[in-house]
Tab-separated table of C-alpha atoms in Angstrom:
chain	number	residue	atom	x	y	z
A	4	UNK	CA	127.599	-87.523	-90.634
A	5	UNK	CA	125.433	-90.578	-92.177
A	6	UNK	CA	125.555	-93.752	-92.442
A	7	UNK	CA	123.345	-96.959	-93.850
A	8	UNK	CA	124.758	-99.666	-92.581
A	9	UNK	CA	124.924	-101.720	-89.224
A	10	UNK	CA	127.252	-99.249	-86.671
A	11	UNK	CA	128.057	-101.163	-84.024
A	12	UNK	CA	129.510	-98.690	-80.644
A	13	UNK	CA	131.614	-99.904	-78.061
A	14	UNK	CA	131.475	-96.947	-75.409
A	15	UNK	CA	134.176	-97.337	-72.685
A	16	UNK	CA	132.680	-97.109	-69.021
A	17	UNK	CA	135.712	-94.750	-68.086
A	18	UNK	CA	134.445	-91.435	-65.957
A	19	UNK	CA	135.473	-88.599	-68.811
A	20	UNK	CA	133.432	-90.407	-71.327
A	21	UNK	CA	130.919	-88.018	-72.517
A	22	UNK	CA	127.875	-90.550	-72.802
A	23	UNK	CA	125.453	-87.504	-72.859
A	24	UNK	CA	127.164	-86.161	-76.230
A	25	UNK	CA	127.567	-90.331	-77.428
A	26	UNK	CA	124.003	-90.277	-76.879
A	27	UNK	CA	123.082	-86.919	-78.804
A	28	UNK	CA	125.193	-88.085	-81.725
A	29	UNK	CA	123.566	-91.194	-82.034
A	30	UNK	CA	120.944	-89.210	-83.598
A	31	UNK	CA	122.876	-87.735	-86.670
A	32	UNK	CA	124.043	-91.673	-87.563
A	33	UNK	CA	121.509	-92.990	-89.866
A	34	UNK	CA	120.746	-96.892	-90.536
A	35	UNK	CA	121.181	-99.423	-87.652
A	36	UNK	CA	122.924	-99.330	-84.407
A	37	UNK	CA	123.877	-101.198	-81.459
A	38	UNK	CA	125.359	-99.785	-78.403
A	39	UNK	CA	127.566	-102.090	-76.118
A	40	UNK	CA	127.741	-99.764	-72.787
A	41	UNK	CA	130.554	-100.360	-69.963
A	42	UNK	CA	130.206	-99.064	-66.873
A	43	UNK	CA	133.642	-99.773	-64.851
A	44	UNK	CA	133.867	-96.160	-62.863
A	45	UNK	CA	130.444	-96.386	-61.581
A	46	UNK	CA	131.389	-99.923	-60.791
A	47	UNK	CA	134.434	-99.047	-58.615
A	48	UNK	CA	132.224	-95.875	-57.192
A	49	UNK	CA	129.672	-98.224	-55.574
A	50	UNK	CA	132.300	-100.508	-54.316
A	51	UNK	CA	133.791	-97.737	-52.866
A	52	UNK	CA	130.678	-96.515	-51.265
A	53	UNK	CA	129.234	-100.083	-50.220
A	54	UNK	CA	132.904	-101.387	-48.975
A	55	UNK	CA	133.603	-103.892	-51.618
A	56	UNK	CA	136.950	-104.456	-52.960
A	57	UNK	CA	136.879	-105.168	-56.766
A	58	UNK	CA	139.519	-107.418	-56.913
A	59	UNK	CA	141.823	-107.953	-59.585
A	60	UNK	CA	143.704	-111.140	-61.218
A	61	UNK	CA	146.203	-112.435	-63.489
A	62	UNK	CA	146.438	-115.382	-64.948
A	63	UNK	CA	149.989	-117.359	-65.849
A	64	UNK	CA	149.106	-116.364	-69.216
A	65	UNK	CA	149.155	-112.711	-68.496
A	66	UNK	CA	145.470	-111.439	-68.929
A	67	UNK	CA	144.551	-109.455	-66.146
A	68	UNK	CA	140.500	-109.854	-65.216
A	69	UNK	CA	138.371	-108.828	-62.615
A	70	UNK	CA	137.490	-111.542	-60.005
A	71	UNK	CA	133.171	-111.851	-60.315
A	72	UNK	CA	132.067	-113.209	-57.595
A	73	UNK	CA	128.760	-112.971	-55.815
A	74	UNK	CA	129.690	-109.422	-54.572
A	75	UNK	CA	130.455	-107.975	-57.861
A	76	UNK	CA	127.321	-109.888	-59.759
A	77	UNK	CA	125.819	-107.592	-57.431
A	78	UNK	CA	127.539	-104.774	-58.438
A	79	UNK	CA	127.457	-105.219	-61.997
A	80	UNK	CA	123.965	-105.316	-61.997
A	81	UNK	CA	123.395	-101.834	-60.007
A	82	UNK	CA	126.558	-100.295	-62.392
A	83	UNK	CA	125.964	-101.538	-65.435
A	84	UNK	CA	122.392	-103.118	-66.112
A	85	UNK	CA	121.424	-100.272	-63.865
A	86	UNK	CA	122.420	-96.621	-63.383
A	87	UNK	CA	124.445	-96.418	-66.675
A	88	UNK	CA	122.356	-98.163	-68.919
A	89	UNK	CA	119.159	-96.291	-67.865
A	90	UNK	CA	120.545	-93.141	-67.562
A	91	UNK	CA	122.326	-93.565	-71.616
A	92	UNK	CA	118.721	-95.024	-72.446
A	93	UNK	CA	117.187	-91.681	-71.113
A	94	UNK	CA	119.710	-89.466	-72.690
A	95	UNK	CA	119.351	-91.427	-75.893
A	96	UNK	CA	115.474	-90.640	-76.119
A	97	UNK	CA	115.679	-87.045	-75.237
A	98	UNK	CA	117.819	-86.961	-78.314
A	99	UNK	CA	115.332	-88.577	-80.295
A	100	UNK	CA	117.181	-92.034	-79.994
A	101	UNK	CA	114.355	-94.924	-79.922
A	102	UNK	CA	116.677	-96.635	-77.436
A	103	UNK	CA	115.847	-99.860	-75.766
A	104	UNK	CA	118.265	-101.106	-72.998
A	105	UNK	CA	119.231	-104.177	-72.433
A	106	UNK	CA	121.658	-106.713	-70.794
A	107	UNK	CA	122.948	-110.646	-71.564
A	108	UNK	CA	120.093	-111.716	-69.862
A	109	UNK	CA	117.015	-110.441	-71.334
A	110	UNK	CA	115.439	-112.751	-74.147
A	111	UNK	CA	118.687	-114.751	-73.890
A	112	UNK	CA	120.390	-111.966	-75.848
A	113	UNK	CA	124.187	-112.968	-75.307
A	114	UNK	CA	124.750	-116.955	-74.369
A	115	UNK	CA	127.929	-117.018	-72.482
A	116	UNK	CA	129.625	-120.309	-71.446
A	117	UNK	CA	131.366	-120.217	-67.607
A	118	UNK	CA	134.893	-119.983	-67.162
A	119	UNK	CA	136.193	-123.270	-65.931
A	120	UNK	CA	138.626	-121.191	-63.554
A	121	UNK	CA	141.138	-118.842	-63.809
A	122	UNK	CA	144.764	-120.201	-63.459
A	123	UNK	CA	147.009	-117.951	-61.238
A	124	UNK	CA	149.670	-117.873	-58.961
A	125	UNK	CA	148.893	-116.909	-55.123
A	126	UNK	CA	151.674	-116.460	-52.966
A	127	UNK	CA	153.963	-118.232	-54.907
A	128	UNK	CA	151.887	-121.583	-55.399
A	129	UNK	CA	149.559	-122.080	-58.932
A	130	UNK	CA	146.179	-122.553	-58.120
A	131	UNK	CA	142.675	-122.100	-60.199
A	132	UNK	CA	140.203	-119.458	-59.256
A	133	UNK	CA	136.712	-120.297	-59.771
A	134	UNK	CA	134.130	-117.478	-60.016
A	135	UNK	CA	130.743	-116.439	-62.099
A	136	UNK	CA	132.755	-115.331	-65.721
A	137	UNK	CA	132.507	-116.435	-69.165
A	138	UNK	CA	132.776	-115.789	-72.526
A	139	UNK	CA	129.807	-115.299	-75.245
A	140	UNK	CA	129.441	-117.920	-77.430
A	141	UNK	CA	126.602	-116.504	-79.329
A	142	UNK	CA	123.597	-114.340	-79.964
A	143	UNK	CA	120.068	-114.244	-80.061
A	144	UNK	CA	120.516	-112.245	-83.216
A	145	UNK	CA	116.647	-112.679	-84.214
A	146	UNK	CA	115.537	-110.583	-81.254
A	147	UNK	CA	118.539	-107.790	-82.706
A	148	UNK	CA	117.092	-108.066	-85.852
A	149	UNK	CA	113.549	-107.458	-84.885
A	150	UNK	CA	114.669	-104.900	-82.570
A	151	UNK	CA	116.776	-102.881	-84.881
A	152	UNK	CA	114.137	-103.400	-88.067
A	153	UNK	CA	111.565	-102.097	-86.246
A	154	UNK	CA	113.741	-98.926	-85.487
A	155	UNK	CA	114.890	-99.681	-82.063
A	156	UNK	CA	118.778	-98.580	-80.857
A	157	UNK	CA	119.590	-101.415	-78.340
A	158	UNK	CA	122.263	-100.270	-75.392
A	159	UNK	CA	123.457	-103.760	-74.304
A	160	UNK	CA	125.473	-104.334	-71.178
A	161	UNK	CA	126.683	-107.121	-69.149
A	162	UNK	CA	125.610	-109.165	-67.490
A	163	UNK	CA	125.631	-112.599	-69.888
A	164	UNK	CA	123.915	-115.798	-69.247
A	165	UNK	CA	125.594	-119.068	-68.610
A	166	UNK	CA	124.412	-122.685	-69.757
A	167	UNK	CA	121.767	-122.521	-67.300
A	168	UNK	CA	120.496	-118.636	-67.482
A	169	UNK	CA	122.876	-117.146	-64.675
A	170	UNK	CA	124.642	-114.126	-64.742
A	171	UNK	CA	128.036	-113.997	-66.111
A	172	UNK	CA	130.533	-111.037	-66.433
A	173	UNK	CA	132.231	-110.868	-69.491
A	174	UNK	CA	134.192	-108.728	-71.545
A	175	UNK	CA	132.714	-106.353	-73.628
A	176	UNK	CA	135.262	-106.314	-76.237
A	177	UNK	CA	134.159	-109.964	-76.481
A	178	UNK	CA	130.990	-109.261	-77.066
A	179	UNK	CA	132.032	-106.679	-79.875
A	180	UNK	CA	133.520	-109.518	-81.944
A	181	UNK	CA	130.485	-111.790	-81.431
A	182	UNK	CA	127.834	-109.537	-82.747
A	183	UNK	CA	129.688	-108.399	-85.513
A	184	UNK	CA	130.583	-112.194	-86.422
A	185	UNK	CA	126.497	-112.619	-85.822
A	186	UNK	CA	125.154	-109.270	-87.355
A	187	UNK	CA	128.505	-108.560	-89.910
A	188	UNK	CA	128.404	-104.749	-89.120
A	189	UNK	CA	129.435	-102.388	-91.679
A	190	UNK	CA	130.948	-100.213	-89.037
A	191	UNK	CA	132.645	-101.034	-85.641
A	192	UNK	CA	133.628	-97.976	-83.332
A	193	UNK	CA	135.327	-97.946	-79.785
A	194	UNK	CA	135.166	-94.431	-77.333
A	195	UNK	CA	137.932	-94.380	-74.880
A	196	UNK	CA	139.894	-91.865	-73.134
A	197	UNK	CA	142.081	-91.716	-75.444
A	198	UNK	CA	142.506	-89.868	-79.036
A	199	UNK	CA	143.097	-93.494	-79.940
A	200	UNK	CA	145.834	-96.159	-79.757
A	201	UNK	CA	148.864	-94.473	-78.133
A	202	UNK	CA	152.531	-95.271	-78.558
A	203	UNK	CA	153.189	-94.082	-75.140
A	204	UNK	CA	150.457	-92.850	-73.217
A	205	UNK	CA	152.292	-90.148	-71.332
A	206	UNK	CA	153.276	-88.642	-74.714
A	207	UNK	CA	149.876	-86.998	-76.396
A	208	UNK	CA	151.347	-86.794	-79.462
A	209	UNK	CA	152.223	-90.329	-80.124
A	210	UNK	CA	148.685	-91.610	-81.754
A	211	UNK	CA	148.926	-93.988	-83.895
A	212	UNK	CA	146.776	-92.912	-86.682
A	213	UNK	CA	146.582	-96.013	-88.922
A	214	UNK	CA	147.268	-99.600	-88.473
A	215	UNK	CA	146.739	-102.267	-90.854
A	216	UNK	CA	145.360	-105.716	-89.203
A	217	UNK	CA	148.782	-107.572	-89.184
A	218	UNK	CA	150.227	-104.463	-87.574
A	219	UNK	CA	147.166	-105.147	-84.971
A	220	UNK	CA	148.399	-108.484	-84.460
A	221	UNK	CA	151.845	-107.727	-83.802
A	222	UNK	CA	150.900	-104.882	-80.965
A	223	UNK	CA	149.182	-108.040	-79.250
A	224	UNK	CA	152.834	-109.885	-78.854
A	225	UNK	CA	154.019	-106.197	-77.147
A	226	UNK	CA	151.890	-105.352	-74.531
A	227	UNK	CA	150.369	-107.192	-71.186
A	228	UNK	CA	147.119	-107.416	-69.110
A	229	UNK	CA	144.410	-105.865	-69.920
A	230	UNK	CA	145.746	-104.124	-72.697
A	231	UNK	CA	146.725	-107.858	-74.117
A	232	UNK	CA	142.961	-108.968	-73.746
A	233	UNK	CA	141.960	-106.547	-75.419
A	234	UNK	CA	143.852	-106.517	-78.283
A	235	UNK	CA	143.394	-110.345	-78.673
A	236	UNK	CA	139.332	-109.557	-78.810
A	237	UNK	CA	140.192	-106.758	-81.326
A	238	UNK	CA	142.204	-109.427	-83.553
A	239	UNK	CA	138.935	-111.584	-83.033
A	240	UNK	CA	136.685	-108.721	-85.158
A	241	UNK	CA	139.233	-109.388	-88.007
A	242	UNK	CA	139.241	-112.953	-88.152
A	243	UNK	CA	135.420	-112.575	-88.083
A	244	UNK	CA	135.230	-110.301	-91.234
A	245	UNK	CA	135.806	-107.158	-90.082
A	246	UNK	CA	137.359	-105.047	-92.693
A	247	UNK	CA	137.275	-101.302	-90.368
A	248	UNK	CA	137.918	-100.727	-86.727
A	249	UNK	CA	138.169	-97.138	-85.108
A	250	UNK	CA	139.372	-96.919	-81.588
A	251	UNK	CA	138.916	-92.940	-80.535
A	252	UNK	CA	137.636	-90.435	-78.280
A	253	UNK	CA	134.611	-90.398	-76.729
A	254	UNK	CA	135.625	-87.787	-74.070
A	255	UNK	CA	134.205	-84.461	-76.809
A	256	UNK	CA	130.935	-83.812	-78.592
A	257	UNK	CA	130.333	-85.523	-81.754
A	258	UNK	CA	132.409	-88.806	-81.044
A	259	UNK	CA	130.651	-91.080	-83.301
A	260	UNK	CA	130.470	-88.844	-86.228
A	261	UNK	CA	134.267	-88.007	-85.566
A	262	UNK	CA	135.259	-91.557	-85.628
A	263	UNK	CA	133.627	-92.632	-88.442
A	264	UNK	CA	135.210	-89.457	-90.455
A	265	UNK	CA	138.706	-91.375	-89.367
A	266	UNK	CA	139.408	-89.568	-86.252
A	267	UNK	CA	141.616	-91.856	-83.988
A	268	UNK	CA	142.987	-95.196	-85.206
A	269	UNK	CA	141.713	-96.472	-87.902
A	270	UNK	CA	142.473	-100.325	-88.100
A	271	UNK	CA	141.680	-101.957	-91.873
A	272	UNK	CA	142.282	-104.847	-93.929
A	273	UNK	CA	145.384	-104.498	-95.980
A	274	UNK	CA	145.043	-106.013	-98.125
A	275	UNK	CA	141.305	-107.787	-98.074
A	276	UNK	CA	140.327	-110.483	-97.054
A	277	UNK	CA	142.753	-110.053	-93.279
């Protein structure tokens, strides 16, 4: 499987990803790429070893995020700036992959802006949670460029950098929509472990093959948490030009190349412009 534009890759940070056979496949995608890398099980598996709680919240509107404070900086930098994007940078070199990895931080790659608190209810009484989170407000999109046109496969994680170069977490599926509203990708693809968008998740044969944008936009008004943010930063790509989304699994070999032959959900424009 080829390809000659910009491929932008989400890769989920779920356990059964297969980041070894995301990494081999890398190789048979020609043209650009960019690799956004989570790392949430190796997250929770230090926390479990070092005897931190990752903490969950909800806010009144319903998005469900995980509370960043000192701790989980911390952790976010051993997880996912460390052991999982090294070990995908090594895998992606053995396969040939000219991989460079890097996070939010380096060369002022992803400027976030901080959260100005999370509102939420605690025992009944509405209060605002203050903690180091943000969103990415934009991209140092000449370093990408250099990067990629000098043959270079960056594997970005988190963490971001606030207003005054801190670390930030942020959501990665934010950071999807920002590069490809920066870079205009010719291909976005997301690896979860899942064939794709599910009607019902305890029913394996209820993917949802195709979905037009609006359809998209509609599944945001049905579902809660951290299903809802995502889907809101999925209707983001779309409003940013986007005209192709897959969502599908990166749990087998080939997951890229799979994808981008319309394995999963395939999300489009119909009809252009969304």
């Amino acid at each position: 499987m080829t390809n000659t534009g910009l491929t932008i890759i989400k890769v989920g940070g779920g356990a059964a990803i297969n980041l070894q056979g995301v990494a081999e496949d890398l190789a048979q995608i020609d043209g650009p790429k960019i690799v956004v890398l989570g790392a949430n099980a190796v997250r929770n598996q230090l926390a479990r070893e070092l005897g931190r709680e990752v903490r969950t919240v909800t806010s009144l509107s319903g998005h469900t995020s995980v509370f960043s404070d000192e701790h989980m900086i911390d952790l976010i930098f051993m997880s996912y700036a460390g052991l999982q994007n090294k070990k995908m940078v090594s895998w992606c070199r053995q396969a040939g992959v000219n991989a460079v990895g890097l996070t939010g931080l380096d060369g002022g790659l992803i400027q976030g802006r901080r959260n100005r608190g999370i509102k939420t209810r605690v025992d009944g009484k509405k209060m605002v949670l203050r903690d180091h989170s943000g969103k990415p407000v934009s991209v140092n999109d000449q370093l990408l460029r250099t990067l990629l046109k000098d043959g270079y496969t960056p594997v970005l994680s988190i963490p971001i950098a606030d207003e005054d170069g801190r670390p930030l977490n942020s959501e990665n599926d934010d950071i999807v929509a920002l590069l490809h509203q920066s870079l205009q990708a010719q291909n976005v693809v997301q690896l979860i472990e899942a064939p794709g968008l599910m009607g019902d998740m305890d029913d394996p044969g209820s993917l949802v093959s195709r979905l037009s944008a609006e359809e998209l936009r509609q599944w945001e008004t049905r579902v809660e948490g951290r299903m809802r943010r995502k889907l809101t930063a999925l209707n983001r790509l779309f409003e940013n030009g986007a005209t192709r989304l897959v969502i599908a699994d990166g749990r087998g070999p080939q997951p890229i190349s799979h994808a981008l032959a319309g394995e999963g959900t395939v999300i489009e424009c119909q009809p252009q412009p969304c």
